[in-house]
XYZ file of C-alpha atoms in Angstrom:
777
model
C -75.824 67.554 36.087
C -76.113 63.850 36.853
C -73.616 63.241 34.054
C -70.930 65.095 35.999
C -71.972 63.493 39.270
C -71.432 60.046 37.794
C -68.108 61.243 36.369
C -66.845 61.953 39.904
C -67.858 58.432 40.786
C -65.827 57.086 37.897
C -62.817 59.071 39.066
C -63.160 57.833 42.641
C -63.497 54.226 41.485
C -60.410 54.717 39.352
C -58.525 56.161 42.361
C -59.604 53.262 44.570
C -58.492 50.857 41.886
C -55.115 52.605 41.682
C -54.579 52.493 45.472
C -55.512 48.821 45.606
C -53.257 48.036 42.658
C -50.380 49.855 44.403
C -50.929 47.808 47.571
C -50.937 44.574 45.583
C -47.858 45.630 43.651
C -45.886 46.272 46.899
C -46.896 43.109 48.703
C -43.226 42.003 48.546
C -41.720 45.365 49.576
C -40.060 45.215 53.025
C -41.529 47.702 55.456
C -44.265 48.762 53.046
C -47.459 50.058 54.654
C -50.712 49.622 52.729
C -52.531 52.728 51.502
C -56.168 53.512 51.855
C -58.203 55.944 49.755
C -60.487 58.162 51.796
C -63.475 59.726 49.915
C -66.004 62.432 50.728
C -69.279 63.487 49.158
C -69.682 66.842 47.360
C -72.545 68.924 48.605
C -73.037 72.565 47.754
C -75.753 74.978 48.897
C -76.275 78.685 49.508
C -77.612 80.355 52.651
C -81.011 81.032 51.012
C -81.501 77.576 49.575
C -83.605 74.929 51.215
C -81.064 72.272 52.087
C -83.594 69.477 52.351
C -84.329 69.809 48.653
C -80.623 69.933 47.554
C -79.025 66.955 45.811
C -75.367 66.007 46.266
C -72.971 66.671 43.436
C -70.844 63.496 43.632
C -67.716 62.267 45.403
C -64.144 63.492 45.759
C -60.843 61.880 46.885
C -59.975 63.464 50.214
C -56.599 61.734 50.881
C -54.621 58.593 50.436
C -53.580 57.578 53.964
C -51.387 54.715 55.177
C -52.052 52.126 57.793
C -48.999 51.632 60.082
C -50.056 48.297 61.479
C -47.392 45.673 62.243
C -46.257 43.543 59.320
C -45.123 39.951 59.608
C -41.464 39.362 60.550
C -39.367 37.350 58.100
C -35.912 36.039 59.056
C -32.910 36.395 56.777
C -29.261 35.412 56.683
C -27.963 38.990 56.897
C -27.208 40.178 60.412
C -27.635 43.757 59.238
C -31.275 43.147 58.288
C -33.357 44.754 61.010
C -37.034 44.637 61.872
C -38.999 46.738 64.322
C -41.496 44.956 66.529
C -43.819 47.694 67.708
C -43.814 51.420 67.072
C -41.024 53.434 65.530
C -38.957 54.124 62.445
C -35.271 53.809 61.613
C -33.725 57.283 61.330
C -31.638 57.705 58.162
C -29.510 60.427 56.613
C -29.237 61.041 52.916
C -25.834 60.555 51.325
C -25.191 64.300 51.430
C -26.112 64.412 55.102
C -28.718 67.171 54.641
C -32.019 65.310 54.806
C -33.546 63.200 57.585
C -35.390 60.129 56.284
C -37.473 57.639 58.267
C -38.332 54.086 57.305
C -39.394 50.699 58.589
C -37.592 48.944 55.767
C -34.628 47.422 57.639
C -32.720 45.927 54.700
C -29.200 47.312 55.289
C -25.729 46.617 53.970
C -22.222 48.084 54.347
C -20.966 50.613 51.803
C -17.353 51.200 50.817
C -16.927 53.539 53.810
C -18.072 50.830 56.280
C -21.309 52.743 56.931
C -24.571 50.852 57.351
C -26.816 52.015 54.459
C -30.000 50.980 52.676
C -30.307 50.241 48.959
C -30.418 53.937 48.075
C -27.283 54.827 50.056
C -29.084 56.451 52.963
C -27.094 55.933 56.176
C -28.530 54.412 59.355
C -28.112 56.681 62.390
C -27.038 55.436 65.832
C -26.252 57.004 69.200
C -22.767 56.894 70.697
C -22.373 54.717 73.816
C -20.061 54.604 76.811
C -18.281 51.536 78.173
C -21.435 50.383 79.978
C -23.568 50.597 76.816
C -25.465 53.720 77.870
C -26.536 55.754 74.846
C -26.118 59.500 74.348
C -29.267 60.420 72.390
C -27.920 63.894 71.710
C -25.002 62.507 69.711
C -26.266 60.671 66.629
C -23.898 59.587 63.895
C -23.956 57.241 60.963
C -23.427 53.694 62.214
C -20.026 52.437 61.075
C -18.726 48.868 61.419
C -14.949 48.774 60.822
C -13.691 45.452 59.467
C -10.469 45.771 61.557
C -9.601 47.115 64.994
C -7.428 49.830 63.539
C -5.177 51.373 66.194
C -6.346 48.973 68.906
C -3.408 46.591 68.968
C -2.292 45.742 72.529
C 1.345 45.560 73.542
C 2.385 42.430 75.422
C 3.279 43.124 79.053
C 2.344 39.885 80.814
C 2.944 36.292 79.772
C 1.484 33.318 81.627
C 3.147 29.920 81.283
C 1.895 26.913 83.194
C 4.356 24.067 82.633
C 5.219 20.695 84.036
C 8.987 20.364 84.193
C 9.967 16.684 84.556
C 11.323 15.950 88.028
C 13.762 13.366 86.643
C 15.445 15.824 84.289
C 19.213 15.792 84.422
C 21.101 18.692 85.991
C 22.995 20.657 83.335
C 26.264 22.312 84.312
C 27.397 23.435 80.855
C 27.138 27.109 79.877
C 23.890 27.885 78.090
C 23.961 28.056 74.299
C 20.603 28.153 72.552
C 22.139 26.628 69.441
C 23.272 23.613 71.467
C 20.322 21.542 72.707
C 22.510 19.753 75.242
C 22.860 22.969 77.292
C 19.191 23.153 78.213
C 16.428 20.675 79.025
C 13.286 22.108 77.454
C 11.946 25.164 75.649
C 8.624 26.801 74.814
C 7.694 29.426 72.222
C 4.848 31.867 71.759
C 4.099 35.091 69.888
C 4.265 38.492 71.584
C 3.143 41.815 70.114
C 4.382 45.393 70.119
C 2.157 48.473 70.327
C 1.615 48.378 66.570
C 0.341 44.807 66.606
C 3.477 43.343 65.025
C 4.179 39.815 66.203
C 7.541 38.446 67.402
C 8.528 34.907 68.306
C 9.420 34.667 72.002
C 11.266 31.566 73.219
C 11.921 30.483 76.809
C 14.601 27.865 77.531
C 14.756 25.852 80.764
C 17.911 24.334 82.243
C 17.818 22.356 85.489
C 20.596 23.530 87.784
C 19.964 21.692 91.074
C 18.267 18.598 92.424
C 16.754 18.666 95.892
C 19.120 17.608 98.698
C 18.902 17.266 102.456
C 20.626 20.625 102.962
C 18.607 22.365 100.230
C 15.288 20.548 99.635
C 14.516 22.463 96.458
C 14.926 21.726 92.772
C 16.031 24.694 90.690
C 15.710 25.640 87.042
C 17.283 28.554 85.217
C 15.256 30.309 82.518
C 16.608 32.075 79.412
C 14.237 34.402 77.545
C 14.644 35.459 73.905
C 12.536 37.756 71.718
C 13.584 36.885 68.199
C 17.354 36.549 68.441
C 17.689 39.051 71.280
C 18.188 37.701 74.795
C 16.190 39.537 77.445
C 17.759 39.533 80.897
C 15.622 38.972 84.022
C 15.112 42.057 86.143
C 15.767 42.333 89.867
C 12.870 40.680 91.728
C 12.077 40.922 95.425
C 10.975 37.686 97.057
C 7.320 37.466 98.132
C 5.170 35.314 100.363
C 2.247 33.189 99.174
C -0.108 36.179 99.050
C 2.303 38.411 97.157
C 3.647 40.403 100.109
C 7.223 41.637 99.656
C 9.701 39.881 101.971
C 12.378 41.517 104.100
C 15.212 40.035 106.131
C 16.860 41.196 109.362
C 20.416 40.626 110.571
C 19.473 37.223 111.994
C 18.098 35.899 108.733
C 14.464 36.199 109.851
C 12.347 36.609 106.714
C 9.009 38.384 107.193
C 6.509 40.067 104.856
C 6.102 43.820 104.731
C 2.685 43.456 106.370
C 4.290 42.286 109.625
C 4.310 45.087 112.182
C 7.914 44.297 113.123
C 9.160 45.103 109.634
C 10.332 48.652 108.977
C 11.108 48.777 105.213
C 14.440 50.293 104.331
C 14.862 53.288 102.064
C 17.632 54.665 99.913
C 20.643 52.551 99.006
C 20.814 49.174 100.764
C 23.010 46.114 100.730
C 21.717 43.392 98.415
C 20.856 40.001 99.894
C 19.707 36.894 98.057
C 17.107 34.456 99.377
C 19.125 31.534 98.025
C 22.162 32.561 100.063
C 20.412 32.259 103.413
C 22.170 28.956 104.040
C 24.696 29.800 106.775
C 22.629 28.550 109.730
C 24.242 28.945 113.141
C 23.283 28.274 116.741
C 22.885 31.257 118.992
C 25.729 31.457 121.476
C 26.249 33.129 124.873
C 28.629 35.964 125.629
C 31.832 34.197 126.677
C 34.686 35.611 128.728
C 37.907 33.846 127.786
C 40.778 33.480 130.245
C 44.433 33.630 129.271
C 46.347 30.553 128.205
C 47.750 28.873 131.281
C 51.533 28.470 131.261
C 53.052 25.020 131.571
C 54.149 25.655 135.128
C 50.480 26.071 136.084
C 48.861 23.482 133.886
C 50.855 20.348 133.133
C 49.844 16.761 132.453
C 46.171 17.539 132.974
C 46.604 19.005 136.435
C 46.794 22.461 137.972
C 49.666 23.454 140.219
C 48.912 25.536 143.305
C 45.189 24.761 143.618
C 45.073 25.718 147.320
C 43.733 28.640 149.292
C 40.999 30.917 147.946
C 40.407 32.786 144.717
C 38.082 35.662 144.033
C 36.889 37.873 141.190
C 33.931 40.038 140.256
C 31.418 38.988 137.610
C 28.604 40.921 135.913
C 26.257 39.069 133.563
C 23.689 40.501 131.171
C 24.101 44.107 132.300
C 23.781 43.153 135.940
C 25.775 44.714 138.751
C 29.195 43.153 139.295
C 29.070 40.632 142.136
C 32.064 39.250 144.055
C 32.741 35.529 143.831
C 34.976 33.960 146.493
C 35.798 30.278 146.379
C 37.867 28.121 148.699
C 39.876 25.646 146.690
C 39.674 21.930 147.396
C 42.146 19.155 146.717
C 40.076 17.887 143.797
C 40.315 21.307 142.133
C 43.712 20.415 140.780
C 41.675 18.837 138.021
C 40.737 21.902 135.905
C 37.433 20.360 134.834
C 36.461 19.820 138.495
C 37.508 23.391 139.257
C 35.415 24.657 136.360
C 32.375 22.720 137.622
C 32.814 23.975 141.204
C 33.296 27.604 140.116
C 30.180 27.271 137.914
C 28.121 26.078 140.898
C 29.453 28.931 143.044
C 28.644 31.594 140.427
C 25.126 30.273 139.823
C 24.399 29.946 143.520
C 25.475 33.540 144.113
C 23.840 35.153 141.083
C 20.719 32.985 141.244
C 20.009 34.055 144.809
C 20.088 37.809 144.136
C 16.920 39.613 145.093
C 15.128 42.023 142.800
C 15.652 45.744 143.270
C 12.312 47.260 144.278
C 11.059 50.467 142.775
C 11.327 53.511 144.996
C 7.851 54.995 145.055
C 9.263 58.366 146.089
C 11.014 58.802 142.715
C 8.014 58.701 140.416
C 10.005 59.649 137.308
C 12.513 56.805 137.698
C 11.824 53.083 137.733
C 14.480 51.502 139.903
C 13.047 48.005 139.630
C 15.586 45.497 138.321
C 15.647 41.722 138.135
C 19.100 40.954 139.478
C 19.136 37.151 139.516
C 21.083 35.456 136.699
C 20.881 31.775 135.832
C 22.648 29.140 133.778
C 26.175 30.581 133.702
C 28.626 27.917 132.519
C 32.342 27.558 133.231
C 34.443 25.217 131.105
C 38.055 24.305 130.508
C 39.557 23.471 127.126
C 42.544 21.167 127.599
C 43.681 21.714 124.026
C 44.153 25.437 124.509
C 44.620 25.370 128.287
C 42.058 28.124 128.788
C 39.107 28.637 131.101
C 35.968 30.293 129.726
C 32.886 31.689 131.451
C 29.662 32.026 129.420
C 26.481 33.932 130.231
C 23.364 31.894 130.802
C 21.507 33.545 127.954
C 22.397 33.603 124.286
C 22.258 36.266 121.615
C 23.769 39.619 120.901
C 22.210 41.249 123.935
C 23.962 38.803 126.276
C 27.080 40.225 127.913
C 29.589 39.332 130.577
C 32.427 41.051 132.378
C 34.989 39.500 134.758
C 37.048 42.035 136.649
C 39.004 42.410 139.860
C 40.495 38.924 139.831
C 42.944 38.273 142.660
C 46.366 36.768 142.104
C 45.106 33.217 142.629
C 42.262 33.604 140.111
C 44.648 35.191 137.645
C 47.296 32.539 138.016
C 45.077 29.479 138.301
C 42.332 30.447 135.794
C 43.972 33.123 133.678
C 41.446 35.763 134.788
C 43.841 38.699 134.845
C 42.232 41.825 133.423
C 42.163 41.630 129.634
C 39.747 42.523 126.784
C 38.907 38.823 126.415
C 37.187 38.877 129.807
C 34.711 41.587 128.835
C 32.098 40.884 126.155
C 29.593 43.681 125.625
C 26.122 43.579 124.149
C 25.797 44.282 120.424
C 22.718 46.114 119.232
C 23.834 46.605 115.644
C 25.838 43.580 114.524
C 24.785 39.950 114.400
C 27.513 38.199 116.371
C 25.887 35.691 118.709
C 22.335 35.406 117.350
C 19.081 35.540 119.285
C 17.986 34.675 122.849
C 17.324 31.007 123.438
C 14.118 29.592 124.900
C 13.563 28.150 128.394
C 11.935 24.801 129.053
C 8.218 25.205 129.694
C 5.954 22.554 131.176
C 2.182 22.951 130.989
C 0.039 20.746 133.183
C -3.286 19.196 132.350
C -6.447 20.980 133.508
C -6.667 21.098 137.275
C -9.474 18.947 138.670
C -9.946 21.000 141.823
C -12.012 24.150 142.207
C -9.512 26.988 141.905
C -12.098 29.682 142.638
C -12.095 28.754 146.323
C -9.393 27.982 148.866
C -6.762 25.435 147.848
C -6.093 22.522 150.165
C -2.939 20.424 150.333
C -3.650 16.982 151.732
C -1.766 13.787 152.244
C -2.941 12.590 148.833
C -1.645 15.527 146.815
C 1.297 16.891 148.817
C 4.099 15.080 146.939
C 5.808 16.288 143.759
C 8.673 14.790 141.796
C 10.774 17.546 140.227
C 13.648 17.371 137.767
C 15.279 20.640 136.678
C 18.335 20.832 134.421
C 19.381 17.294 135.292
C 18.886 17.607 139.044
C 15.990 15.549 140.426
C 14.391 15.592 143.843
C 11.144 14.908 145.647
C 9.344 18.030 146.845
C 6.749 17.895 149.575
C 4.394 20.686 150.606
C 3.412 20.792 154.272
C 0.006 19.312 154.988
C -2.673 19.798 155.879
C -2.378 23.334 154.486
C -5.081 25.608 153.151
C -4.184 28.428 150.752
C -6.677 31.213 150.348
C -6.210 31.204 146.600
C -4.327 29.475 143.797
C -1.625 32.155 143.745
C -0.622 31.252 147.277
C -0.277 27.628 146.254
C 1.884 28.404 143.191
C 4.143 30.666 145.251
C 4.682 27.921 147.840
C 5.415 25.303 145.174
C 7.774 27.673 143.355
C 9.739 28.361 146.560
C 9.993 24.644 147.275
C 11.343 23.898 143.803
C 13.886 26.734 143.985
C 15.127 25.471 147.334
C 16.298 22.187 145.844
C 20.056 21.539 146.232
C 22.183 18.903 144.568
C 23.767 17.045 147.504
C 26.899 16.169 145.528
C 27.795 19.504 143.906
C 25.904 21.877 146.155
C 24.229 23.438 143.110
C 20.952 25.130 143.866
C 17.931 25.202 141.646
C 16.871 28.797 141.051
C 14.823 30.829 138.662
C 11.986 28.343 138.144
C 8.624 30.124 137.984
C 5.226 28.559 138.625
C 2.140 30.347 137.341
C -1.544 29.553 136.965
C -3.455 30.336 133.768
C -6.977 31.228 134.867
C -8.359 30.895 131.330
C -7.138 27.362 130.714
C -6.982 26.255 134.392
C -3.467 24.923 133.906
C -0.151 25.329 135.728
C 2.879 26.590 133.807
C 6.440 25.759 134.958
C 9.299 27.724 133.358
C 13.021 27.256 133.930
C 15.292 30.206 134.690
C 17.892 28.741 132.350
C 17.536 28.716 128.567
C 18.818 26.626 125.696
C 18.759 22.981 124.740
C 20.354 21.963 128.063
C 17.393 23.344 129.986
C 14.905 20.663 131.107
C 12.007 20.441 133.491
C 9.658 17.734 134.690
C 7.135 18.101 137.476
C 4.833 15.211 138.261
C 2.304 14.897 141.020
C -1.335 14.303 141.832
C -4.132 14.599 139.290
C -5.549 17.427 141.419
C -2.753 19.605 140.001
C -2.970 18.167 136.459
C 0.468 16.586 136.903
C -0.343 12.898 136.707
C 0.706 12.409 133.076
C 3.409 15.017 132.461
C 6.524 14.463 130.382
C 9.970 16.019 130.346
C 10.087 19.355 128.505
C 13.189 20.869 126.930
C 14.368 24.371 126.187
C 15.683 25.324 122.763
C 18.828 26.960 121.539
C 17.675 29.218 118.735
C 19.121 29.155 115.271
C 19.933 32.178 113.141
C 21.313 32.732 109.693
C 24.416 34.725 109.008
C 23.780 37.219 106.222
C 26.224 37.355 103.368
C 26.016 40.302 101.007
C 25.418 39.307 97.405
C 28.423 39.552 95.121
C 28.764 39.511 91.354
C 32.099 39.175 89.579
C 33.729 39.514 92.977
C 32.128 42.890 93.746
C 29.648 43.554 96.538
C 26.226 44.452 95.190
C 23.824 47.136 96.386
C 20.291 48.181 95.455
C 19.573 51.813 94.644
C 16.091 52.890 93.527
C 15.211 49.302 92.715
C 18.272 48.784 90.504
C 21.275 46.579 91.223
C 24.531 48.479 91.426
C 28.097 48.253 92.719
C 27.871 51.808 94.015
C 27.465 51.637 97.767
C 27.503 55.375 98.347
C 24.829 56.512 100.752
C 24.286 53.141 102.432
C 22.669 53.685 105.816
C 23.987 51.958 108.936
C 20.551 52.342 110.559
C 18.836 49.743 108.381
C 17.280 46.857 110.346
C 15.246 45.173 107.583
C 16.551 44.705 104.064
C 14.559 43.683 100.979
C 15.564 40.175 99.979
C 15.805 39.200 96.333
C 15.488 36.081 94.232
C 18.202 34.891 91.916
C 17.439 36.335 88.511
C 15.538 34.025 86.187
C 15.464 31.104 88.630
C 12.504 28.776 89.288
C 12.395 26.722 92.487
C 10.164 23.764 93.379
C 9.735 21.923 96.669
C 9.767 18.171 97.175
C 6.066 17.932 96.302
C 6.602 19.585 92.942
C 4.884 22.847 93.902
C 6.495 26.183 92.995
C 8.438 27.902 95.772
C 9.731 30.936 93.910
C 8.892 33.171 92.314
C 5.335 33.389 93.613
C 4.545 36.390 91.407
C 5.354 37.241 87.801
C 9.058 37.166 86.889
C 9.974 40.620 85.519
C 12.424 41.103 82.664
C 14.428 44.073 81.550
C 13.301 46.067 78.519
C 13.663 44.149 75.250
C 14.713 46.432 72.387
C 13.324 45.123 69.126
C 15.536 44.735 66.099
C 15.386 47.374 63.412
C 14.431 50.136 65.829
C 10.836 48.917 66.022
C 10.488 49.895 69.656
C 10.776 48.073 72.962
C 8.860 45.618 75.107
C 8.831 45.364 78.892
C 7.347 42.045 79.977
C 6.978 39.666 82.884
C 6.342 35.917 82.854
C 4.058 34.267 85.405
C 5.256 30.723 86.198
C 3.108 30.312 89.332
C 0.916 27.638 87.696
C 3.934 25.497 86.838
C 4.790 22.218 88.543
C 7.632 19.719 88.724
C 6.171 16.216 88.667
C 7.536 12.932 87.381
C 5.325 13.125 84.283
C 6.608 14.300 80.927
C 7.203 17.909 79.981
C 3.902 19.610 79.136
C 2.551 23.076 78.511
C -0.464 23.161 80.821
C -1.493 26.719 80.018
C -0.101 29.522 77.921
C -1.327 33.052 77.333
C -0.193 36.632 76.914
C -2.059 39.916 77.170
C -0.934 41.399 73.844
C -2.980 41.368 70.647
C -2.595 42.370 66.991
C -5.217 44.334 65.112
C -8.236 42.060 64.774
C -10.453 41.136 61.826
C -14.202 41.373 62.249
C -15.474 37.946 63.284
C -19.045 38.586 64.287
C -21.685 41.226 64.827
C -24.394 41.152 67.447
C -27.290 43.600 67.591
C -29.320 43.428 70.792
C -33.096 44.050 70.976
C -32.300 47.443 72.535
C -30.243 48.340 69.484
C -26.772 47.999 71.044
C -24.292 46.958 68.341
C -21.363 44.793 69.552
C -18.568 43.697 67.235
C -16.241 40.758 67.955
C -12.759 40.713 66.424
C -10.208 37.985 65.874
C -7.839 39.434 68.487
C -10.425 38.727 71.164
C -11.584 42.299 71.613
C -15.262 43.171 71.779
C -16.297 46.707 70.908
C -19.618 48.488 71.374
C -19.947 50.476 68.144
C -23.132 52.351 68.993
C -26.806 51.930 69.699
C -29.405 51.979 66.929
C -32.155 54.335 67.986
C -35.742 54.682 66.797
C -37.851 57.681 65.834
C -41.572 58.094 66.432
C -44.165 60.743 65.626
C -47.306 62.158 67.184
C -49.231 61.361 63.980
C -47.409 58.828 61.775
C -50.202 59.015 59.229
C -49.154 62.596 58.537
C -45.718 61.515 57.268
C -44.875 62.425 53.709
C -44.059 59.467 51.454
C -40.922 59.741 49.336
C -40.778 56.191 47.962
C -38.697 53.194 48.915
C -40.942 52.801 51.978
C -39.386 55.971 53.305
C -40.931 59.093 54.773
C -40.248 62.690 55.602
C -41.599 64.450 58.614
C -44.225 67.101 58.013
C -46.314 69.597 59.914
C -49.061 66.987 60.098
C -46.802 64.278 61.556
C -44.978 66.516 64.005
C -41.251 66.478 64.804
C -39.439 63.173 65.252
C -38.967 61.953 68.819
C -35.768 59.898 69.246
C -35.592 57.120 71.824
C -34.002 53.773 72.642
C -35.567 50.608 71.353
C -37.625 48.877 73.994
C -38.286 52.036 75.983
C -41.752 53.531 76.451
C -43.337 54.427 73.110
C -40.782 52.507 71.048
C -40.701 48.955 69.796
C -37.766 46.546 69.978
C -35.291 45.661 67.255
C -34.865 42.181 65.855
C -31.628 41.535 63.979
C -31.379 39.163 61.025
C -34.988 39.781 60.036
C -37.114 42.197 58.006
C -40.676 43.391 58.326
C -42.896 42.305 55.447
C -45.582 44.549 53.924
C -48.780 44.679 55.948
C -50.876 44.118 52.778
C -53.686 41.552 53.080
C -54.127 40.132 49.544
C -57.609 38.817 50.277
C -58.751 42.221 51.374
C -57.121 43.850 48.384
C -58.838 41.455 45.938
C -62.184 42.203 47.524
C -61.392 45.906 47.173
C -60.635 45.293 43.477
C -64.084 43.771 42.946
C -65.680 46.645 44.844
C -63.830 49.226 42.777
C -64.786 47.424 39.570
C -68.476 47.357 40.466
C -68.373 51.006 41.524
C -66.853 51.870 38.185
C -69.473 49.843 36.287
C -72.331 51.399 38.251
C -71.140 54.932 37.626
C -70.598 54.134 33.957
C -74.189 52.848 33.807
C -75.393 56.068 35.417
C -73.584 58.063 32.714
C -75.079 55.818 30.057
C -78.574 56.338 31.500
C -78.029 60.069 31.684
C -76.870 60.039 28.057
C -79.986 58.088 26.983
C -82.257 60.532 28.765
C -80.467 63.439 27.144
C -80.872 61.829 23.708
C -84.614 61.297 24.328
C -85.057 64.947 25.193
C -83.183 66.018 22.081
C -85.354 63.713 19.943
C -88.642 65.230 21.205
C -88.554 67.910 18.479
C -88.479 65.377 15.791
């Protein structure tokens, strides 16, 4: 029996030797896990036997198990070589797609179908990802790395050109001809792409059309855009402000962005206006009643005949009630200019003294309040035309005047007989006279007295020097006087100023208002008249903040006369964003019109900074030759300049791209695979996932350091690298076998000695058997 017991020992030693030899043989196999032979003794007994007297019957090989300890990591030059640091296996699919394989051997390459495979053609599995790189673990597919971005070409829609156009370039007046270099100053070229990734040479030519002048302080360049040999025309472009807000213009040439609350954008068909044509600047003018031409028997040799007696007429100004004017003629009034000055004083004295109409509190639904006083009416005589004219004191289209009821003397001497020329009505729709002018406003320094208490006028602060509209006088408040508040003081000073009279002409000052600003503690003086002829100066004691005042002037406002854009002699309109000659449906209710830039034009100010356009310049659709499709593009010139330096392309880009060639591959520790292509695109191709098992030692070996799941190992659990229970992935590296050669050599010696010992036991058993056989002899 011992013979067979020793035989089992020989077999076990042989098995241990085989396992050790296999470990040593695979020391260079990537991902290989060393095997270990597990043995058990053989012991057999029956229920009636005495176990303490039984002898074992040898040894048997229970299993050959693997140790899944971490192997050393070795770097390589292949970015597709992968190593797992920690737990997990790479999930693979066989070439036929029917069998799931698991391995830690991360030596991968690309096959002819661009799939990532190992040396036996088994495909590496990866999860699909969204744009943020999040993996869908329920959707596993073979990882594919396309060498080109097939179908991902990008059509060019936006071009960015940052140029320096030389400020000293000559203005070119000749018609543009791209074949004649003398018809343009500079050019640039770049490649644009259609939706299929086909490239086309795009060329932009620049011709300087205007140098900056005093009247127009802008330099202008005209652009010409070609794709291949096809010229692409600039599209209609609305002007914008510096933040890209669309600009609109009203009838007075005021240009405001759409964001301004005063702007009500137009709709439907509108007249077309160009920003460059806002050059007709005019001064706002008053409504002017024009008398008839005086006959020679009335006006001759600079003198009026019959300037005696009285004349009268009625005058209504700025929608006021008609007031009678009666004037007694003087000897000096034979001079028409003297008469005009005297009539002007009379009108202003009468209209400036009118009291306000109070509101009747009994009629709660009607507001009867009206400011009746009118100021600044002018009367003049033109000796060249022999005509008197009377102008309202305010300017703009809402100013109006009407002279009616003239007696025979007024009709004969001033030509004021009833006629349409003596009635000028307000205009709410047309721009005829512009906008209201501004009064003169004087703001004092901060008052040095305490305005929260009573205000005292003393001998040291009672005097004021006042000049209003060319009439100067000293004004003195009574003293000592105590006003209960600052409003009482301002009312007294205002009444004193408006009681001033020119001793020579008898003209009264009227309409000046004095107010106190409680926030700033300053006095504000405002003339009743408006325009550049309005002036005011009030000086006085430092108590009132008037010690260092200066003369202040009103302002006659400017406005710009709109001129509808024309092309080839025809008025142009805009319908649904397109330029047209069809003006059907134009509304007469429009108050704000979109204002457009000249097509294809670049403008720069005196500092060389761009003025327009301040957004991308759109172009009409470019139809490619050969029926290859169409391109709709815009060019952004906002980074361009016009300095004295030489022509230079400061920046140049476009958003189109052809199909790209694979330039690089990056695999993150979490398994995310990113590919970079020559067209600049970066694509997340998937995320390499890992598999793990409840009992990895129960996996079934199939060779090539690969395994199949079994009942002992349990089902594969799929997860992302780096998450709980899974190791991380290292690209460009492989995991070496976890075989320790020193340990294996020791195991070889152990197996050899075990074999020799068991062989000796067999030899001894054989000798004993021979001795027993030889007993008979």
